[in-house]
Coordinates of C-alpha atoms in Angstrom, one line a residue:
M1 CA -14.6 8.3 -50.1
M2 CA -16.0 10.3 -47.1
S3 CA -17.4 8.8 -43.9
A4 CA -21.2 8.4 -43.6
D5 CA -21.7 11.5 -41.6
A6 CA -20.4 13.6 -44.4
Q7 CA -23.7 12.6 -46.1
K8 CA -25.5 15.6 -47.8
T9 CA -29.2 15.9 -48.1
L10 CA -30.7 17.9 -51.1
V11 CA -34.4 18.6 -51.0
F12 CA -36.2 18.8 -54.2
I13 CA -39.8 20.7 -54.5
P14 CA -41.0 20.1 -58.1
F15 CA -44.3 21.5 -59.1
P16 CA -46.6 18.6 -59.3
I17 CA -47.2 18.3 -63.2
M18 CA -45.8 15.6 -65.0
S19 CA -43.7 17.7 -67.4
H20 CA -42.0 19.6 -64.7
L21 CA -41.7 16.6 -62.2
V22 CA -40.0 14.4 -64.9
S23 CA -37.4 17.0 -65.8
A24 CA -36.8 17.4 -61.9
V25 CA -36.3 13.9 -61.2
D26 CA -34.1 13.4 -64.0
T27 CA -32.0 16.2 -62.8
A28 CA -31.9 14.5 -59.3
K29 CA -30.7 11.3 -60.9
L30 CA -27.9 13.1 -62.8
L31 CA -26.6 14.6 -59.4
A32 CA -27.1 11.5 -57.6
D33 CA -25.0 9.5 -60.0
R34 CA -22.4 11.8 -60.0
D35 CA -21.7 11.7 -56.1
D36 CA -22.9 8.9 -53.9
R37 CA -22.4 11.1 -50.9
L38 CA -25.6 13.2 -51.9
Y39 CA -29.1 11.8 -50.9
I40 CA -32.1 13.5 -52.5
T41 CA -35.5 13.8 -51.0
I42 CA -38.4 14.9 -53.5
L43 CA -41.2 16.3 -51.7
I44 CA -44.6 15.9 -53.7
M45 CA -47.3 18.4 -53.2
K46 CA -50.6 16.7 -54.0
R47 CA -53.0 17.7 -56.5
T48 CA -56.4 15.8 -57.1
V49 CA -56.0 16.5 -60.9
D50 CA -53.0 14.8 -61.9
T51 CA -53.3 11.2 -61.1
K52 CA -50.3 9.9 -63.1
I53 CA -47.9 11.6 -60.5
S54 CA -48.5 9.0 -58.0
S55 CA -47.8 6.0 -60.3
Y56 CA -44.8 7.9 -61.7
T57 CA -43.3 8.2 -58.3
T58 CA -43.8 4.5 -57.2
K59 CA -42.2 3.4 -60.3
S60 CA -38.9 5.7 -60.1
H61 CA -36.3 4.0 -58.3
H62 CA -32.8 5.0 -57.3
P63 CA -31.1 4.0 -54.4
Q64 CA -30.2 7.8 -53.4
I65 CA -33.5 9.3 -54.1
N66 CA -36.7 9.1 -52.1
F67 CA -40.2 10.6 -52.5
L68 CA -42.3 12.2 -49.6
H69 CA -45.9 12.9 -50.3
L70 CA -47.0 15.8 -48.5
Q71 CA -50.7 15.8 -47.4
E72 CA -53.2 17.5 -49.8
N73 CA -54.2 21.0 -49.0
K74 CA -57.8 20.8 -50.1
S75 CA -58.3 24.6 -49.6
I76 CA -56.3 25.2 -52.8
A77 CA -55.8 21.7 -54.7
S78 CA -59.1 22.1 -56.6
G79 CA -58.0 25.3 -58.3
S80 CA -57.1 25.7 -61.8
M81 CA -54.0 26.2 -63.7
E82 CA -55.7 29.0 -65.5
D83 CA -56.5 30.9 -62.2
K84 CA -54.3 34.1 -62.3
N85 CA -51.8 33.2 -59.4
W86 CA -53.0 29.6 -58.9
A87 CA -49.4 28.1 -58.9
F88 CA -48.1 30.6 -56.6
L89 CA -50.8 30.1 -53.9
F90 CA -50.6 26.4 -54.2
A91 CA -46.7 26.5 -53.3
E92 CA -47.5 29.2 -50.6
S93 CA -50.1 27.1 -48.9
H94 CA -47.5 24.2 -48.7
K95 CA -44.8 25.8 -46.9
G96 CA -45.7 24.9 -43.5
L97 CA -46.0 21.3 -44.4
A98 CA -42.8 21.5 -46.4
R99 CA -40.9 22.9 -43.5
D100 CA -42.2 20.6 -40.8
V101 CA -41.2 17.5 -43.0
V102 CA -37.7 18.6 -43.7
V103 CA -37.3 19.6 -40.1
E104 CA -38.6 16.0 -38.9
M105 CA -36.5 14.3 -41.5
M106 CA -33.2 16.1 -40.8
E107 CA -33.4 15.2 -37.1
S108 CA -33.9 11.4 -37.8
Q109 CA -30.9 11.1 -39.9
K110 CA -27.2 11.9 -40.1
G111 CA -25.6 14.3 -42.3
T112 CA -26.2 18.1 -43.4
L113 CA -29.0 19.9 -45.4
A114 CA -27.1 21.0 -48.4
G115 CA -30.0 23.0 -50.0
F116 CA -33.2 23.1 -51.9
V117 CA -34.1 22.8 -55.5
L118 CA -37.3 24.5 -56.1
D119 CA -39.4 24.5 -59.3
M120 CA -39.7 27.9 -61.3
F121 CA -43.3 28.3 -59.6
C122 CA -42.2 27.3 -56.2
T123 CA -40.6 30.5 -55.3
P124 CA -42.6 31.0 -52.0
M125 CA -40.4 27.8 -50.8
I126 CA -37.3 30.1 -50.6
D127 CA -38.8 31.3 -47.2
V128 CA -38.6 27.6 -46.1
A129 CA -35.0 27.5 -47.3
N130 CA -34.2 30.7 -45.5
E131 CA -35.8 29.7 -42.2
L132 CA -33.6 26.5 -42.3
G133 CA -30.5 28.4 -43.2
A134 CA -30.2 26.5 -46.4
P135 CA -29.4 27.7 -50.1
A136 CA -32.1 27.6 -52.5
Y137 CA -31.6 26.7 -56.4
I138 CA -34.3 27.1 -58.9
F139 CA -35.1 24.3 -61.4
F140 CA -36.3 26.0 -64.6
P141 CA -37.7 23.4 -67.1
S142 CA -38.1 25.9 -69.8
G143 CA -35.2 27.4 -72.0
S144 CA -32.7 30.1 -70.9
A145 CA -33.9 32.6 -73.2
T146 CA -37.2 32.7 -71.4
L147 CA -35.6 33.0 -68.2
G148 CA -33.8 36.0 -69.5
L149 CA -37.1 37.5 -70.7
M150 CA -38.6 37.0 -67.4
F151 CA -35.7 38.8 -65.6
H152 CA -35.6 41.6 -68.3
L153 CA -39.3 42.6 -68.1
Q154 CA -39.3 42.0 -64.2
S155 CA -36.6 44.6 -64.2
L156 CA -38.5 47.0 -66.7
R157 CA -41.4 46.7 -64.1
D158 CA -39.6 47.0 -60.8
D159 CA -36.6 49.2 -61.7
H160 CA -38.0 51.2 -64.4
G161 CA -41.5 51.6 -63.4
K162 CA -42.9 50.1 -66.6
N163 CA -46.5 49.0 -66.8
M164 CA -46.6 45.7 -68.3
K165 CA -50.5 46.3 -69.2
E166 CA -49.4 49.0 -71.9
Y167 CA -47.6 46.2 -73.9
E168 CA -50.6 43.8 -74.2
D169 CA -52.1 43.8 -77.6
S170 CA -49.4 46.4 -78.6
D171 CA -47.3 45.9 -81.8
E172 CA -44.2 47.0 -79.8
K173 CA -41.0 45.0 -79.9
I174 CA -38.2 45.4 -77.4
S175 CA -34.7 44.1 -77.2
I176 CA -34.1 41.6 -74.7
P177 CA -30.2 40.3 -74.1
T178 CA -31.3 36.7 -74.3
Y179 CA -32.6 37.0 -77.9
V180 CA -30.8 38.1 -81.1
N181 CA -33.9 39.7 -82.4
P182 CA -36.1 42.4 -80.8
V183 CA -39.0 40.4 -79.2
P184 CA -42.7 41.5 -80.0
A185 CA -45.1 41.8 -77.2
K186 CA -47.4 39.6 -79.1
V187 CA -45.4 36.6 -78.2
W188 CA -44.7 37.2 -74.5
P189 CA -46.5 34.8 -71.9
I190 CA -49.7 36.3 -71.2
K191 CA -49.0 36.1 -67.4
V192 CA -46.4 38.8 -67.7
F193 CA -49.1 41.4 -68.5
D194 CA -51.0 41.1 -65.3
N195 CA -49.3 41.9 -62.0
E196 CA -52.0 39.4 -60.0
T197 CA -50.3 36.3 -61.9
G198 CA -47.2 36.8 -59.5
F199 CA -45.3 35.6 -62.6
L200 CA -42.7 38.5 -62.6
E201 CA -42.6 38.2 -59.0
C202 CA -41.2 34.7 -59.6
A203 CA -38.3 36.3 -61.3
R204 CA -37.6 38.9 -58.7
R205 CA -37.2 36.0 -56.4
Y206 CA -35.0 34.0 -58.3
R207 CA -32.5 36.7 -57.9
E208 CA -32.2 35.8 -54.3
T209 CA -31.1 32.0 -55.0
R210 CA -27.8 30.5 -55.2
G211 CA -28.2 29.3 -58.8
I212 CA -30.4 28.4 -61.6
I213 CA -30.7 24.9 -63.1
V214 CA -32.0 25.1 -66.6
N215 CA -33.0 22.2 -69.0
T216 CA -30.9 23.3 -72.0
F217 CA -27.3 23.0 -73.3
L218 CA -24.8 25.7 -74.2
E219 CA -24.6 24.5 -77.9
F220 CA -28.5 25.2 -78.5
E221 CA -28.7 28.4 -76.5
H222 CA -25.2 29.8 -76.6
H223 CA -26.3 33.4 -77.1
A224 CA -28.8 33.2 -74.1
I225 CA -26.8 31.5 -71.6
S226 CA -23.7 33.7 -72.4
S227 CA -25.9 36.9 -72.0
L228 CA -27.4 35.4 -68.6
S229 CA -23.6 34.8 -67.4
A230 CA -22.6 38.4 -68.2
E231 CA -25.6 39.7 -66.0
A232 CA -24.2 40.7 -62.6
R233 CA -27.9 40.5 -60.8
V234 CA -28.4 37.1 -62.1
P235 CA -27.3 34.1 -60.1
P236 CA -25.1 31.4 -61.9
V237 CA -27.0 29.6 -64.5
Y238 CA -26.2 25.8 -65.0
P239 CA -27.4 24.4 -68.4
V240 CA -27.4 20.6 -67.6
G241 CA -29.5 19.5 -70.4
P242 CA -31.2 18.2 -72.6
M243 CA -33.2 15.9 -70.2
I244 CA -35.4 14.2 -72.6
Q245 CA -38.7 12.6 -71.2
G246 CA -38.4 9.3 -73.0
R247 CA -41.3 6.9 -73.0
G248 CA -42.7 7.7 -69.4
E249 CA -44.8 5.4 -67.8
E250 CA -46.9 3.3 -70.3
N251 CA -50.3 1.2 -69.1
E252 CA -51.1 -1.8 -71.1
E253 CA -53.5 0.1 -73.4
N254 CA -50.8 2.7 -74.3
K255 CA -48.3 0.1 -75.0
R256 CA -50.8 -1.5 -77.3
K257 CA -51.3 1.9 -78.9
R258 CA -47.6 2.5 -79.4
E259 CA -46.9 -1.0 -81.0
E260 CA -49.7 -0.3 -83.6
I261 CA -48.4 3.2 -84.0
I262 CA -44.8 2.0 -84.7
A263 CA -46.0 -0.7 -87.0
W264 CA -47.7 1.8 -89.2
L265 CA -44.8 3.9 -89.2
D266 CA -42.7 0.9 -90.0
K267 CA -44.5 0.7 -93.4
Q268 CA -43.9 4.4 -94.5
P269 CA -41.0 5.7 -96.5
H270 CA -37.9 7.4 -94.9
S271 CA -38.7 10.9 -93.8
S272 CA -42.0 11.0 -95.5
V273 CA -44.5 11.5 -92.4
V274 CA -45.4 14.7 -90.9
F275 CA -46.2 14.0 -87.1
L276 CA -49.0 16.7 -85.4
C277 CA -49.0 16.7 -81.7
F278 CA -49.6 19.5 -79.4
G279 CA -48.7 18.4 -75.8
T280 CA -50.6 17.0 -72.8
R281 CA -52.8 20.3 -72.6
G282 CA -53.1 21.0 -76.4
S283 CA -56.5 20.5 -78.4
F284 CA -58.4 22.2 -80.8
E285 CA -62.2 23.0 -81.2
G286 CA -64.3 21.8 -84.0
G287 CA -63.7 24.4 -86.4
Q288 CA -59.9 24.3 -86.2
V289 CA -59.9 20.4 -86.5
K290 CA -61.6 20.8 -90.0
E291 CA -59.0 23.5 -91.1
I292 CA -56.3 21.1 -90.2
A293 CA -58.0 18.2 -92.0
A294 CA -58.6 20.1 -95.0
A295 CA -54.8 21.1 -95.1
L296 CA -53.7 17.6 -94.7
E297 CA -55.7 16.2 -97.3
K298 CA -54.8 18.8 -100.0
S299 CA -51.0 18.7 -99.0
G300 CA -50.9 14.9 -100.0
V301 CA -48.1 14.6 -97.4
R302 CA -48.1 11.3 -95.2
F303 CA -49.2 12.2 -91.7
L304 CA -49.7 11.0 -88.2
W305 CA -52.0 13.3 -86.3
S306 CA -52.6 13.1 -82.5
L307 CA -56.2 14.3 -82.1
R308 CA -57.3 15.2 -78.7
K309 CA -60.7 16.0 -77.4
P310 CA -61.1 19.1 -75.8
P311 CA -61.9 19.4 -71.9
P312 CA -65.2 20.8 -70.9
K313 CA -65.3 24.5 -70.7
E314 CA -63.9 26.1 -67.5
S315 CA -62.6 22.6 -66.3
V316 CA -59.3 21.9 -64.9
E317 CA -59.1 18.5 -66.8
F318 CA -56.5 17.6 -69.4
P319 CA -57.6 16.9 -73.0
G320 CA -59.2 13.3 -73.6
E321 CA -59.6 10.7 -76.3
Y322 CA -62.4 10.6 -78.8
E323 CA -64.4 7.3 -78.7
D324 CA -64.6 7.8 -82.4
P325 CA -62.3 10.5 -84.1
E326 CA -64.8 10.5 -87.0
Q327 CA -67.1 12.6 -85.1
A328 CA -64.6 15.5 -84.8
L329 CA -63.6 15.2 -88.6
P330 CA -64.9 16.2 -91.7
E331 CA -67.1 13.7 -93.4
G332 CA -65.0 11.2 -95.8
F333 CA -61.8 12.5 -94.4
L334 CA -60.5 9.1 -93.0
R335 CA -61.6 7.4 -96.2
N336 CA -59.9 9.8 -98.4
T337 CA -56.7 9.5 -96.6
T338 CA -56.6 5.9 -96.0
G339 CA -53.1 4.6 -96.3
I340 CA -51.2 7.8 -96.4
G341 CA -52.6 9.1 -92.9
K342 CA -53.3 7.8 -89.3
V343 CA -55.4 9.7 -86.8
I344 CA -54.5 8.7 -83.1
G345 CA -55.4 10.0 -79.7
W346 CA -52.4 9.5 -77.2
A347 CA -48.9 9.6 -78.9
P348 CA -45.7 8.1 -77.6
Q349 CA -44.0 11.2 -78.8
M350 CA -40.2 10.3 -78.4
A351 CA -40.9 6.7 -80.1
V352 CA -42.6 8.6 -82.9
L353 CA -40.0 11.4 -83.3
S354 CA -37.1 8.8 -83.3
H355 CA -38.6 6.9 -86.2
P356 CA -36.8 7.2 -89.4
A357 CA -40.2 7.5 -91.4
V358 CA -41.0 10.9 -89.5
G359 CA -39.4 13.9 -91.5
G360 CA -41.4 16.8 -89.6
F361 CA -43.1 17.8 -86.5
V362 CA -46.0 20.2 -86.4
S363 CA -45.8 21.2 -82.5
H364 CA -47.1 23.5 -80.0
C365 CA -43.3 24.3 -79.1
G366 CA -43.4 23.2 -75.3
W367 CA -39.9 23.3 -74.2
N368 CA -39.7 19.5 -73.7
S369 CA -41.2 18.9 -77.1
T370 CA -38.6 21.5 -78.7
L371 CA -35.9 19.4 -76.9
E372 CA -37.2 16.3 -78.3
S373 CA -37.3 17.3 -81.7
V374 CA -33.7 18.6 -81.6
W375 CA -32.5 15.2 -80.0
C376 CA -34.1 13.4 -82.7
G377 CA -33.0 15.8 -85.5
V378 CA -36.6 16.3 -86.8
P379 CA -37.6 19.9 -87.9
M380 CA -40.7 21.7 -86.5
A381 CA -43.5 23.8 -87.8
A382 CA -44.5 26.2 -85.0
W383 CA -47.9 26.4 -83.8
P384 CA -47.7 27.6 -80.0
L385 CA -51.1 27.7 -77.9
F386 CA -50.2 29.1 -74.5
A387 CA -47.8 29.6 -71.5
E388 CA -44.4 30.4 -72.8
Q389 CA -44.8 28.4 -76.1
Q390 CA -45.2 31.7 -78.2
V391 CA -41.7 32.8 -77.4
N392 CA -40.2 29.3 -77.7
A393 CA -41.8 29.6 -81.3
F394 CA -40.2 32.9 -82.0
Q395 CA -36.7 31.9 -80.9
L396 CA -37.0 28.7 -83.1
V397 CA -38.2 30.6 -86.2
K398 CA -36.6 33.8 -86.0
D399 CA -33.4 33.7 -83.8
F400 CA -32.4 30.2 -84.9
E401 CA -34.1 29.9 -88.2
M402 CA -34.7 26.2 -87.6
A403 CA -38.4 25.9 -87.9
I404 CA -41.4 27.0 -90.2
E405 CA -44.0 29.5 -88.9
I406 CA -47.7 28.3 -88.8
K407 CA -48.5 31.4 -86.6
I408 CA -46.0 32.1 -83.7
D409 CA -48.5 34.8 -82.2
Y410 CA -51.3 32.5 -82.0
R411 CA -53.1 32.4 -78.7
K412 CA -55.6 29.6 -78.1
K413 CA -57.7 31.9 -75.7
D414 CA -58.3 34.3 -78.7
G415 CA -60.3 31.8 -80.3
G416 CA -59.1 32.6 -83.7
V417 CA -58.9 29.9 -86.6
V418 CA -55.7 29.2 -88.5
A419 CA -56.9 28.8 -92.2
A420 CA -56.3 25.5 -94.0
G421 CA -54.0 27.3 -96.6
T422 CA -51.7 28.7 -94.1
I423 CA -51.2 25.2 -92.5
E424 CA -51.1 23.3 -95.7
S425 CA -48.3 26.0 -96.9
A426 CA -46.2 25.4 -93.9
I427 CA -46.4 21.5 -94.0
R428 CA -45.3 21.6 -97.6
Q429 CA -42.4 23.7 -96.7
L430 CA -41.6 21.8 -93.5
M431 CA -41.4 18.6 -95.6
D432 CA -39.4 20.1 -98.6
P433 CA -36.1 18.0 -98.4
E434 CA -34.2 20.9 -99.7
N435 CA -35.6 23.2 -96.7
K436 CA -32.4 24.9 -95.3
I437 CA -33.9 24.5 -91.9
R438 CA -33.1 20.9 -92.1
L439 CA -29.4 21.5 -92.2
K440 CA -29.9 23.8 -89.1
V441 CA -31.5 21.1 -87.2
K442 CA -29.0 18.5 -88.1
E443 CA -26.3 20.8 -86.9
V444 CA -27.8 21.1 -83.5
H445 CA -28.8 17.5 -83.4
D446 CA -25.3 16.4 -84.0
K447 CA -24.2 18.2 -80.7
T448 CA -27.0 17.1 -78.5
R449 CA -25.7 13.8 -77.0
A450 CA -22.0 15.2 -77.0
A451 CA -23.1 17.9 -74.4
L452 CA -24.0 15.2 -71.9
V453 CA -21.1 12.8 -72.1
E454 CA -17.8 13.3 -69.9
G455 CA -16.1 16.5 -71.1
G456 CA -19.3 17.9 -72.7
S457 CA -20.7 21.4 -71.8
S458 CA -23.8 20.0 -69.8
Y459 CA -21.5 17.4 -67.9
N460 CA -19.2 20.2 -66.9
F461 CA -21.8 22.7 -65.5
L462 CA -23.5 19.7 -63.6
G463 CA -19.8 19.2 -62.0
R464 CA -19.8 22.8 -61.1
L465 CA -23.2 22.8 -59.7
L466 CA -22.4 19.6 -57.7
E467 CA -19.3 21.4 -56.2
N468 CA -21.4 24.5 -55.2
I469 CA -24.0 22.1 -53.4
M470 CA -21.2 20.1 -51.7
E471 CA -19.7 23.2 -50.3
N472 CA -22.6 24.1 -48.6

């Protein structure tokens, strides 16, 4: 044990949306648990939109971790995540506040500043780290193949003068080192086609950092991690996952709903239920809801469907709950599926996926949901909606051959409707006990927990990361 003044302080700046925050806090806990000389301060940039964040931070306790809330910057805080470079501007506008808080904090306590761990969208904060003479690390909550895609496209643009606009809506496919198969432009995140989003600018700045922490594990993304490690111009990558978001904070109402959902699942046969859930931002308009309903009814498969009400057009809100789901569903649907199906609003995703009755997951392929399905050993049908979900779906369906495709190049903004027949066929394949994807999912599932225990790949990468931080 070293003396108290050998204490090191690490500053985390997560992006203030729950999916990014929870993984960042989990990473902070992993680091703190491995070394009692490490103290972590998590700076919270305020957004009016996400009220869950304050309640989450007040309930997260760890003796070596504390949360500091920055004042709200009204000029930008009301922006929408759909604005072109909203995230970038948001982080940029908090630089001065973050620097002042860290300077004041370090003056008032013993020890040294070991570095900053910055969210993938908080690259402007690298300037603060540089100003304070501390190394910056990036926390990347998506997968390492996506990280490789960002680096590759940024290099095409900046080193080879390619105009990303030319790829938009094209049928072009290009080889990207972190993927086994050439990746069609139709599944790239939409933000890469527009320079004004600052998305590829983020990747350019990642190259300046001391390392990139990724919520993934070697056995799952072996090809991608190896190819990133072989890249001279990419900082060391530390896959320390899977960090699973678990139950999260439940209020009394959600607790009641969870008990009701689990009680219903308890009555269903083993592996018989398909679970449909599209993440915190996932919802569909009426026409698409009717196609999903028709597919479920025709397939005859038992189902649990998390049906969310779309937010008002052009709003920054998240999808909400229907007072009565019948208003969105075809007439007679609930009556015709009594006993074999259950339509719900909010879903306790991990509790559902880990229930033995659940045999398949129709998902938007958000990275957290992807890791959760692998952790629980539940095969997926891929129906991405936005962000990097299309490229996650491509990786699962084409590279890993461990998911069924519904429509991997589907983009919610295009307003297209996927027909009931396509959905029904995918659900039937997904729920077929003989489908070879079940074996693939089981293989990876068996390795998830081993990665995190002593001697496992993620445990070892975390050790290397900690050594690097403590040397600073």
